[in-house]
Amino acid sequence: MNSQLKIFNTLLKNKELFQPINPPHVGLYVCGPTVYGDPHLGHARPAITFDILFRYLQHLGYKVRYVRNITDVGHLENDADEGEDKIAQKARLEQLEPMEVVQYYTDRYHKFMDALNVKSPSIEPRASGHIIEQLAIVDNIVQKGYAYERNGSVYFDVERYNQEHKYGILSGRVLEDLYSTTRQLEGQSEKKNSFDFALWKKASPSHIMRWPSKYSDGFPGWHLECTAMSARYLGQTFDIHGGGMDLLFPHHECEIAQSTIAHGHGPARYWMHNNMITINGQKMGKSLGNFITLEEFFTGNHALLTKAWSPMTIRFFILQAQYRSTVDFSNEALMAAEKGLQRLMDGLAQLPKIKTGNNSDYDVNALEQKCYDALNDDLNSPILIAHLFDAVKAINSAADGKLSFTEQDLQKLNNLMGLFVNDILGLQVEEKSEGNSELLNNVMGVVLKIRQEAKNNKDWATSDKIRDELAAVGITVKDGKDGASWEIK
Ligand code: ZN
């Protein structure tokens, strides 16, 4: 198995070579979000990457069963199976039932994915809805001798597994190296080796999310849900497994190990991993102050943003990089993307204005071939976009009467632009109201600046007046440690 397989180049070009393993559906499983915080850029990239794949496979005539899970239990604060469950922690801090946290952030996730024009998957299962399936896999692995119980928790025995199977085949990690890098944790843990991973964790007395099992009242390990849910909905072997590069190790490596013992083989024929996003050259992180949510991008309501960036600008910007490359966000790069997207959409709008002639000075069939070649080459969206810009150049020349198209060629070009720009890349003309909200963002920036100056001068009467008058027109101002923000109520 090779995570770097160029599946599209070799397989999708010849449809007969890419037959679904469980026909009639191509099985696509993508690791979805852990729903304990507001959706951010890191959520947008995998969603958009696999949205293009989903759309393109469907365009090629495949039926696709696309499963993208919601992690609502078992994802602990760190990968060593220690710390609090991320959702339970949020629920405790906000005095909510964990499932209220899950519902709230799942709804937020859907809202922002809709804004980005990301299609819903075919099935969106939740980890907490598949405890029985997960426990069956724990039993299976324990019976086969590849897991051990410690104080009510069950851990996968990676060392034992590695004797007969290779642990780390996807990421290229070698167990010998893991011994040296993780040794210091030993002694503090109930695991045999620190790289063993939890299949089942005994819940502490204060832990709210717990289910009964023969091992203990507890909850499943994070890696197990994807093995259970992919097998349930796509079969024990399916076609494509996707996710972000950060999931390659240990998450996907653990999925392979679990599946190999429980089902006799790894889960997927092909693996696809999208690369990471950086902001101004830095990794995105809460502690670095560059953690920008999608809502903040869409409103411009963040200190690092010069203005609001629309959902289609974000989508287009992400698509300007091939999914295996890193993407660096900056205001300058987003400005260029916004202009590029506008040029593309303006080009499309010119199409109805073109008068046709008796001959064509532009090879529409060659364009079609180049667009398909780009997508078939491992979803090379930047190359596809470059070809679409060439077409826009021709369209603009034709609209100026400097280039000619036959009626038939123009019709074909029209269809191709609609297909690649709207249907496959999922780019849409944005409503005019986006412009208004951008203006509102800029005006609010001015108002909040004046209010801040009043506060700096201890002119509380003015700062309170601004806050109250805004509240009266439905805008809530919130004071945080990084300055004030606002939202429409
Ligand atoms: Zn997963």
Coordinates of C-alpha atoms and ligand atoms in Angstrom, one line a residue:
M1 CA 0.0 0.0 0.0
N2 CA 1.3 3.4 -0.8
S3 CA -0.2 6.6 0.4
Q4 CA 1.3 8.6 -2.5
L5 CA -0.4 6.6 -5.2
K6 CA -1.4 8.7 -8.1
I7 CA -4.7 7.0 -8.4
F8 CA -6.3 9.3 -10.9
N9 CA -3.5 9.4 -13.4
T10 CA -3.4 5.6 -13.7
L11 CA -7.0 4.7 -13.0
L12 CA -9.6 7.3 -13.6
K13 CA -8.2 8.0 -17.1
N14 CA -9.4 4.5 -18.0
K15 CA -12.7 3.9 -16.4
E16 CA -12.6 0.2 -16.9
L17 CA -9.5 0.1 -14.7
F18 CA -11.3 1.7 -11.8
Q19 CA -14.1 -0.6 -10.9
P20 CA -15.6 -0.2 -7.4
I21 CA -14.7 -3.0 -5.1
N22 CA -18.2 -3.2 -3.8
P23 CA -20.3 -2.3 -6.8
P24 CA -22.4 -0.4 -7.7
H25 CA -20.9 2.3 -5.3
V26 CA -17.4 3.7 -5.1
G27 CA -16.8 3.7 -1.4
L28 CA -15.3 6.9 -0.1
Y29 CA -14.6 7.4 3.6
V30 CA -13.3 10.7 4.9
C31 CA -12.5 11.4 8.6
G32 CA -14.7 14.3 9.6
P33 CA -14.5 16.9 12.3
T34 CA -14.4 16.5 16.1
V35 CA -17.2 18.9 16.9
Y36 CA -16.0 20.8 20.0
G37 CA -15.2 24.2 18.5
D38 CA -16.2 26.6 15.7
P39 CA -15.2 25.5 12.2
H40 CA -11.9 27.0 11.0
L41 CA -9.7 26.9 7.9
G42 CA -8.4 23.4 8.9
H43 CA -11.9 22.1 8.4
A44 CA -12.4 23.8 5.0
R45 CA -9.5 22.2 3.2
P46 CA -10.3 18.4 3.5
A47 CA -14.0 19.2 3.0
I48 CA -13.3 21.0 -0.3
T49 CA -10.7 18.5 -1.4
F50 CA -13.0 15.6 -1.1
D51 CA -15.9 17.6 -2.4
I52 CA -14.1 17.9 -5.7
L53 CA -13.4 14.2 -5.7
F54 CA -17.0 13.4 -4.9
R55 CA -18.2 15.8 -7.7
Y56 CA -15.7 14.5 -10.2
L57 CA -16.4 10.8 -9.6
Q58 CA -20.1 11.5 -10.0
H59 CA -19.5 13.4 -13.2
L60 CA -17.6 10.5 -14.6
G61 CA -20.7 8.3 -14.0
Y62 CA -19.8 6.6 -10.8
K63 CA -22.3 6.1 -8.0
V64 CA -20.5 7.3 -4.9
R65 CA -21.3 6.4 -1.3
Y66 CA -19.4 9.2 0.5
V67 CA -19.2 8.6 4.3
R68 CA -17.8 11.4 6.4
N69 CA -18.1 10.9 10.2
I70 CA -18.8 13.2 13.1
T71 CA -16.5 12.5 16.0
D72 CA -18.6 13.1 19.1
V73 CA -16.8 10.9 21.7
G74 CA -13.4 9.5 22.4
H75 CA -11.1 12.2 21.0
L76 CA -8.9 13.0 23.9
E77 CA -6.7 16.0 24.3
N78 CA -3.5 14.3 23.2
D79 CA -2.6 11.3 21.0
A80 CA -1.2 9.3 23.9
D81 CA -4.7 8.5 25.0
E82 CA -4.4 10.8 28.0
G83 CA -6.3 13.9 29.0
E84 CA -9.9 14.8 28.9
D85 CA -12.3 14.1 26.1
K86 CA -12.4 17.3 24.0
I87 CA -16.2 17.4 23.9
A88 CA -16.6 16.5 27.6
Q89 CA -14.1 19.3 28.4
K90 CA -16.1 21.9 26.4
A91 CA -19.3 20.7 28.0
R92 CA -17.9 21.0 31.5
L93 CA -16.6 24.5 30.8
E94 CA -19.9 25.7 29.3
Q95 CA -22.1 23.7 31.7
L96 CA -23.8 21.9 28.9
E97 CA -24.7 18.3 28.2
P98 CA -22.0 16.9 25.8
M99 CA -24.6 16.2 23.1
E100 CA -25.6 19.9 23.3
V101 CA -22.0 20.8 22.4
V102 CA -22.1 18.2 19.6
Q103 CA -25.4 19.5 18.2
Y104 CA -24.3 23.1 18.3
Y105 CA -21.0 22.6 16.5
T106 CA -22.3 20.1 14.1
D107 CA -24.9 22.7 13.0
R108 CA -22.2 25.3 12.7
Y109 CA -20.1 22.9 10.7
H110 CA -23.0 22.3 8.3
K111 CA -23.7 26.0 8.0
F112 CA -20.2 26.9 7.0
M113 CA -19.8 23.9 4.7
D114 CA -23.0 25.1 2.9
A115 CA -21.5 28.5 2.6
L116 CA -18.4 27.0 1.0
N117 CA -20.7 25.1 -1.4
V118 CA -19.4 21.7 -0.1
K119 CA -22.0 19.0 -0.8
S120 CA -23.3 16.9 2.0
P121 CA -21.9 13.4 2.2
S122 CA -24.2 10.4 1.5
I123 CA -24.0 9.3 5.2
E124 CA -22.7 11.3 8.2
P125 CA -22.5 8.8 11.1
R126 CA -21.6 9.7 14.6
A127 CA -19.2 7.7 16.8
S128 CA -21.6 7.7 19.7
G129 CA -24.2 6.0 17.6
H130 CA -21.9 3.1 16.8
I131 CA -20.7 1.9 20.2
I132 CA -22.0 -1.7 19.7
E133 CA -20.0 -2.0 16.4
Q134 CA -16.9 -0.6 18.1
L135 CA -17.2 -3.0 21.1
A136 CA -17.5 -5.9 18.7
I137 CA -14.2 -5.0 17.1
V138 CA -12.6 -4.7 20.6
D139 CA -13.8 -8.2 21.4
N140 CA -12.5 -9.5 18.1
I141 CA -9.0 -8.1 18.6
V142 CA -8.8 -9.2 22.2
Q143 CA -9.8 -12.8 21.2
K144 CA -7.2 -12.8 18.6
G145 CA -4.6 -11.8 21.1
Y146 CA -3.6 -8.4 19.8
A147 CA -5.1 -6.4 22.6
Y148 CA -4.7 -6.5 26.4
E149 CA -6.8 -5.2 29.3
R150 CA -5.4 -3.0 32.0
N151 CA -7.6 -1.7 34.8
G152 CA -10.7 -1.8 32.6
S153 CA -9.1 -0.2 29.6
V154 CA -8.1 -2.1 26.5
Y155 CA -5.0 -1.3 24.4
F156 CA -3.9 -2.5 21.0
D157 CA -0.6 -4.3 21.3
V158 CA 1.5 -2.6 18.6
E159 CA 4.6 -4.7 19.3
R160 CA 2.8 -7.9 18.9
Y161 CA 1.2 -6.7 15.7
N162 CA 4.5 -5.6 14.3
Q163 CA 5.9 -9.1 14.6
E164 CA 3.7 -10.3 11.8
H165 CA 2.5 -7.1 10.1
K166 CA 4.3 -3.9 9.4
Y167 CA 3.2 -1.1 11.7
G168 CA 3.7 2.2 10.0
I169 CA 3.3 1.2 6.3
L170 CA 1.3 4.3 5.4
S171 CA 3.4 6.9 7.1
G172 CA 6.8 5.2 6.7
R173 CA 7.3 5.2 10.4
V174 CA 9.4 2.4 11.9
L175 CA 8.6 0.9 15.3
E176 CA 12.2 1.0 16.3
D177 CA 12.2 4.8 16.0
L178 CA 9.1 5.0 18.0
Y179 CA 10.7 3.3 20.9
S180 CA 13.3 6.0 21.2
T181 CA 11.0 8.9 20.7
T182 CA 8.3 7.8 23.1
R183 CA 10.3 6.1 25.8
Q184 CA 10.1 8.9 28.4
L185 CA 6.4 8.4 28.8
E186 CA 6.8 4.8 30.0
G187 CA 6.3 4.1 33.7
Q188 CA 3.6 6.8 33.9
S189 CA 1.2 4.8 31.8
E190 CA -0.7 1.6 32.2
K191 CA 0.2 0.7 28.6
K192 CA 2.9 -1.9 27.8
N193 CA 4.4 0.6 25.3
S194 CA 3.6 4.2 25.0
F195 CA 2.8 3.7 21.2
D196 CA 0.1 1.2 22.0
F197 CA -3.3 2.9 21.5
A198 CA -6.6 2.6 23.3
L199 CA -9.4 0.6 21.9
W200 CA -11.5 1.1 25.0
K201 CA -11.0 3.5 27.9
K202 CA -12.4 3.1 31.4
A203 CA -14.3 6.3 32.3
S204 CA -13.2 8.1 35.4
P205 CA -16.0 8.7 38.0
S206 CA -16.6 12.3 36.7
H207 CA -16.6 11.3 33.0
I208 CA -20.1 11.9 31.6
M209 CA -20.0 10.0 28.3
R210 CA -19.8 6.3 29.2
W211 CA -21.3 3.1 28.0
P212 CA -21.3 -0.3 29.8
S213 CA -19.1 -3.1 28.5
K214 CA -17.5 -6.3 29.9
Y215 CA -14.3 -4.4 30.4
S216 CA -15.6 -1.4 32.2
D217 CA -18.0 1.5 32.0
G218 CA -16.2 3.5 29.5
F219 CA -15.9 4.8 26.0
P220 CA -14.2 3.8 22.7
G221 CA -10.7 5.0 21.6
W222 CA -10.8 7.6 18.9
H223 CA -9.2 5.5 16.1
L224 CA -11.8 2.8 16.5
E225 CA -14.8 4.7 15.3
C226 CA -13.6 5.0 11.7
T227 CA -12.8 1.3 11.5
A228 CA -16.3 0.5 12.8
M229 CA -18.3 3.0 10.7
S230 CA -16.4 2.5 7.4
A231 CA -16.9 -1.2 7.7
R232 CA -20.6 -0.8 8.5
Y233 CA -21.4 1.5 5.6
L234 CA -18.8 0.7 3.0
G235 CA -17.8 -2.9 3.8
Q236 CA -14.6 -4.2 5.3
T237 CA -12.6 -3.2 2.2
F238 CA -13.6 -0.1 0.3
D239 CA -12.1 2.1 -2.4
I240 CA -10.8 5.4 -1.1
H241 CA -10.0 6.6 2.4
G242 CA -9.3 10.3 2.8
G243 CA -8.4 12.8 5.5
G244 CA -5.9 15.5 6.4
M245 CA -2.1 14.8 6.5
D246 CA -2.2 15.3 10.3
L247 CA -4.3 12.1 10.5
L248 CA -1.8 9.9 8.6
F249 CA 0.0 9.1 11.9
P250 CA -1.2 7.8 14.2
H251 CA -4.9 7.8 13.3
H252 CA -4.8 6.1 9.9
E253 CA -2.0 3.8 10.9
C254 CA -4.1 2.6 13.8
E255 CA -7.1 2.1 11.6
I256 CA -5.0 -0.1 9.4
A257 CA -3.7 -2.1 12.3
Q258 CA -7.2 -2.6 13.8
S259 CA -8.7 -3.5 10.5
T260 CA -5.9 -5.9 9.6
I261 CA -6.5 -7.9 12.8
A262 CA -10.3 -7.7 12.9
H263 CA -11.0 -8.1 9.2
G264 CA -7.8 -9.7 7.9
H265 CA -6.7 -6.8 5.7
G266 CA -6.4 -3.0 5.7
P267 CA -9.6 -1.0 5.1
A268 CA -9.0 0.9 1.9
R269 CA -7.5 0.3 -1.5
Y270 CA -6.3 3.9 -1.8
W271 CA -5.4 6.6 0.6
M272 CA -5.6 10.3 -0.1
H273 CA -4.3 13.0 2.3
N274 CA -4.7 16.7 1.9
N275 CA -1.8 18.8 3.1
M276 CA -1.9 21.4 5.8
I277 CA -2.7 25.1 5.9
T278 CA -0.4 27.8 7.3
I279 CA -1.2 31.4 8.0
N280 CA 1.4 34.0 7.1
G281 CA 3.9 31.1 7.0
Q282 CA 3.1 29.8 10.5
K283 CA 1.3 26.7 11.6
M284 CA -2.3 27.6 12.7
G285 CA -2.6 27.3 16.5
K286 CA -4.7 28.8 19.3
S287 CA -1.5 29.8 21.2
L288 CA -0.1 31.6 18.2
G289 CA -3.1 34.0 18.0
N290 CA -3.5 33.1 14.3
F291 CA -6.4 30.7 14.7
I292 CA -9.0 32.1 12.5
T293 CA -12.5 30.6 12.3
L294 CA -14.5 30.5 9.0
E295 CA -17.0 33.0 10.5
E296 CA -14.1 35.4 11.2
F297 CA -12.9 35.0 7.6
F298 CA -16.4 35.7 6.2
T299 CA -16.9 38.7 8.4
G300 CA -13.3 40.0 8.5
N301 CA -13.7 40.2 12.3
H302 CA -10.1 39.2 13.3
A303 CA -7.1 41.3 14.0
L304 CA -5.0 39.5 11.3
L305 CA -7.6 40.1 8.5
T306 CA -7.6 43.4 6.6
K307 CA -11.2 42.7 5.5
A308 CA -13.9 40.1 5.0
W309 CA -13.1 37.2 2.6
S310 CA -16.1 35.6 1.0
P311 CA -16.7 31.8 1.1
M312 CA -16.1 31.5 -2.7
T313 CA -12.8 33.4 -2.3
I314 CA -11.7 30.9 0.4
R315 CA -12.8 28.0 -1.8
F316 CA -11.1 29.3 -4.9
F317 CA -7.9 30.1 -2.9
I318 CA -7.8 26.5 -1.6
L319 CA -8.3 25.1 -5.1
Q320 CA -5.5 27.1 -6.4
A321 CA -3.2 24.6 -4.8
Q322 CA -3.0 20.9 -5.5
Y323 CA -4.3 19.1 -2.5
R324 CA -0.9 17.5 -1.6
S325 CA 0.7 20.9 -1.4
T326 CA 0.7 23.2 1.6
V327 CA -1.4 26.4 1.4
D328 CA -0.3 29.6 3.0
F329 CA -3.0 32.2 3.8
S330 CA -2.2 35.9 3.8
N331 CA -4.3 38.9 3.0
E332 CA -2.2 39.5 -0.1
A333 CA -2.8 36.0 -1.4
L334 CA -6.5 36.2 -0.7
M335 CA -6.7 39.5 -2.5
A336 CA -5.1 37.9 -5.5
A337 CA -7.5 35.0 -5.3
E338 CA -10.5 37.4 -5.0
K339 CA -9.4 39.2 -8.2
G340 CA -8.7 35.9 -10.0
L341 CA -12.1 34.5 -9.1
Q342 CA -13.7 37.8 -10.3
R343 CA -11.9 37.5 -13.6
L344 CA -13.1 33.9 -14.1
M345 CA -16.7 34.8 -13.3
D346 CA -16.6 37.9 -15.5
G347 CA -15.3 35.7 -18.3
L348 CA -18.3 33.4 -17.9
A349 CA -20.7 36.4 -17.9
Q350 CA -19.2 37.4 -21.3
L351 CA -20.2 34.1 -23.0
P352 CA -23.8 35.1 -23.9
K353 CA -22.4 38.3 -25.6
I354 CA -20.3 36.5 -28.1
K355 CA -21.4 36.6 -31.8
T356 CA -20.7 33.4 -33.6
G357 CA -19.0 33.1 -37.0
N358 CA -18.2 30.6 -39.7
N359 CA -15.0 29.4 -38.2
S360 CA -13.3 29.0 -34.8
D361 CA -9.9 30.4 -33.9
Y362 CA -9.9 28.5 -30.6
D363 CA -9.6 24.7 -30.1
V364 CA -12.4 23.9 -27.7
N365 CA -11.8 20.1 -27.9
A366 CA -8.2 20.7 -26.9
L367 CA -9.4 22.7 -23.9
E368 CA -11.7 19.9 -22.9
Q369 CA -8.9 17.3 -23.1
K370 CA -6.5 19.5 -21.0
C371 CA -9.2 20.0 -18.3
Y372 CA -9.8 16.3 -18.0
D373 CA -6.1 15.6 -18.1
A374 CA -5.5 18.0 -15.2
L375 CA -8.2 16.4 -13.0
N376 CA -7.1 12.9 -13.9
D377 CA -3.6 13.9 -12.8
D378 CA -4.3 13.5 -9.1
L379 CA -7.0 16.2 -9.0
N380 CA -4.6 18.9 -10.2
S381 CA -7.0 21.8 -9.6
P382 CA -4.3 24.6 -10.2
I383 CA -3.5 23.3 -13.6
L384 CA -7.3 23.0 -14.4
I385 CA -7.7 26.6 -13.3
A386 CA -4.8 27.8 -15.5
H387 CA -6.6 26.2 -18.5
L388 CA -9.8 27.9 -17.5
F389 CA -8.0 31.2 -17.5
D390 CA -6.7 30.5 -21.0
A391 CA -10.3 30.0 -22.0
V392 CA -11.4 33.2 -20.3
K393 CA -8.7 35.1 -22.4
A394 CA -10.2 33.6 -25.6
I395 CA -13.8 34.5 -24.4
N396 CA -12.8 38.1 -23.7
S397 CA -11.1 38.4 -27.1
A398 CA -14.2 36.9 -28.8
A399 CA -16.5 39.3 -26.9
D400 CA -14.3 42.2 -28.3
G401 CA -14.8 40.8 -31.8
K402 CA -11.1 39.8 -32.1
L403 CA -11.6 36.1 -32.1
S404 CA -14.3 33.9 -33.7
F405 CA -16.3 30.8 -32.6
T406 CA -18.7 28.7 -34.5
E407 CA -22.1 28.3 -33.0
Q408 CA -21.3 24.7 -32.2
D409 CA -18.0 25.5 -30.6
L410 CA -19.4 28.3 -28.5
Q411 CA -22.1 26.0 -27.2
K412 CA -19.5 23.4 -26.3
L413 CA -17.4 26.0 -24.6
N414 CA -20.4 27.3 -22.6
N415 CA -21.1 23.7 -21.4
L416 CA -17.5 23.1 -20.5
M417 CA -17.1 26.3 -18.5
G418 CA -20.3 25.5 -16.6
L419 CA -19.1 21.9 -16.0
F420 CA -15.7 22.7 -14.7
V421 CA -16.2 26.0 -13.0
N422 CA -19.7 25.5 -11.4
D423 CA -20.3 21.7 -11.2
I424 CA -16.8 20.3 -10.5
L425 CA -14.9 23.2 -8.8
G426 CA -18.2 24.2 -7.2
L427 CA -17.5 27.9 -7.8
Q428 CA -20.6 30.1 -7.8
V429 CA -21.4 33.7 -8.4
E430 CA -21.9 35.3 -5.0
E431 CA -25.0 37.3 -4.1
K432 CA -24.7 41.1 -4.2
S433 CA -25.4 41.1 -0.5
E434 CA -21.9 39.9 0.0
G435 CA -20.7 43.3 -1.1
N436 CA -23.1 44.9 1.4
S437 CA -21.9 42.8 4.2
E438 CA -18.3 43.6 3.3
L439 CA -19.2 47.3 3.5
L440 CA -20.9 46.7 6.8
N441 CA -17.7 45.0 8.1
N442 CA -15.7 47.9 7.1
V443 CA -18.1 50.4 8.7
M444 CA -18.2 48.3 11.9
G445 CA -14.4 48.4 11.9
V446 CA -14.5 52.2 11.9
V447 CA -17.2 52.3 14.6
L448 CA -15.4 49.9 16.9
K449 CA -12.1 51.8 16.5
I450 CA -13.9 55.1 17.6
R451 CA -15.3 53.2 20.6
Q452 CA -11.9 51.9 21.5
E453 CA -10.5 55.4 21.4
A454 CA -13.3 56.5 23.7
K455 CA -12.4 53.7 26.1
N456 CA -8.7 54.6 26.0
N457 CA -9.7 58.1 27.0
K458 CA -11.9 56.6 29.8
D459 CA -14.9 58.2 28.1
W460 CA -17.2 55.4 29.2
A461 CA -20.3 57.4 28.4
T462 CA -19.5 57.4 24.7
S463 CA -18.3 53.8 24.5
D464 CA -21.4 52.6 26.3
K465 CA -23.6 54.8 24.1
I466 CA -22.0 53.2 21.0
R467 CA -22.6 49.7 22.4
D468 CA -26.2 50.4 23.4
E469 CA -27.1 52.2 20.1
L470 CA -25.7 49.2 18.1
A471 CA -27.6 46.8 20.3
A472 CA -30.8 48.8 19.5
V473 CA -30.2 48.1 15.8
G474 CA -29.5 44.4 16.4
I475 CA -25.7 44.4 16.6
T476 CA -24.1 42.9 19.7
V477 CA -20.6 44.1 20.7
K478 CA -18.6 41.7 22.7
D479 CA -15.4 42.8 24.6
G480 CA -12.7 40.2 24.6
K481 CA -9.0 40.3 25.6
D482 CA -8.0 40.8 21.9
G483 CA -10.4 43.8 21.5
A484 CA -14.0 44.1 20.7
S485 CA -15.9 41.9 18.2
W486 CA -19.5 42.1 16.9
E487 CA -22.3 39.9 15.6
I488 CA -25.7 40.4 14.3
K489 CA -28.3 39.0 16.6
Ligands
ZN1 ZN -10.9 8.7 11.1

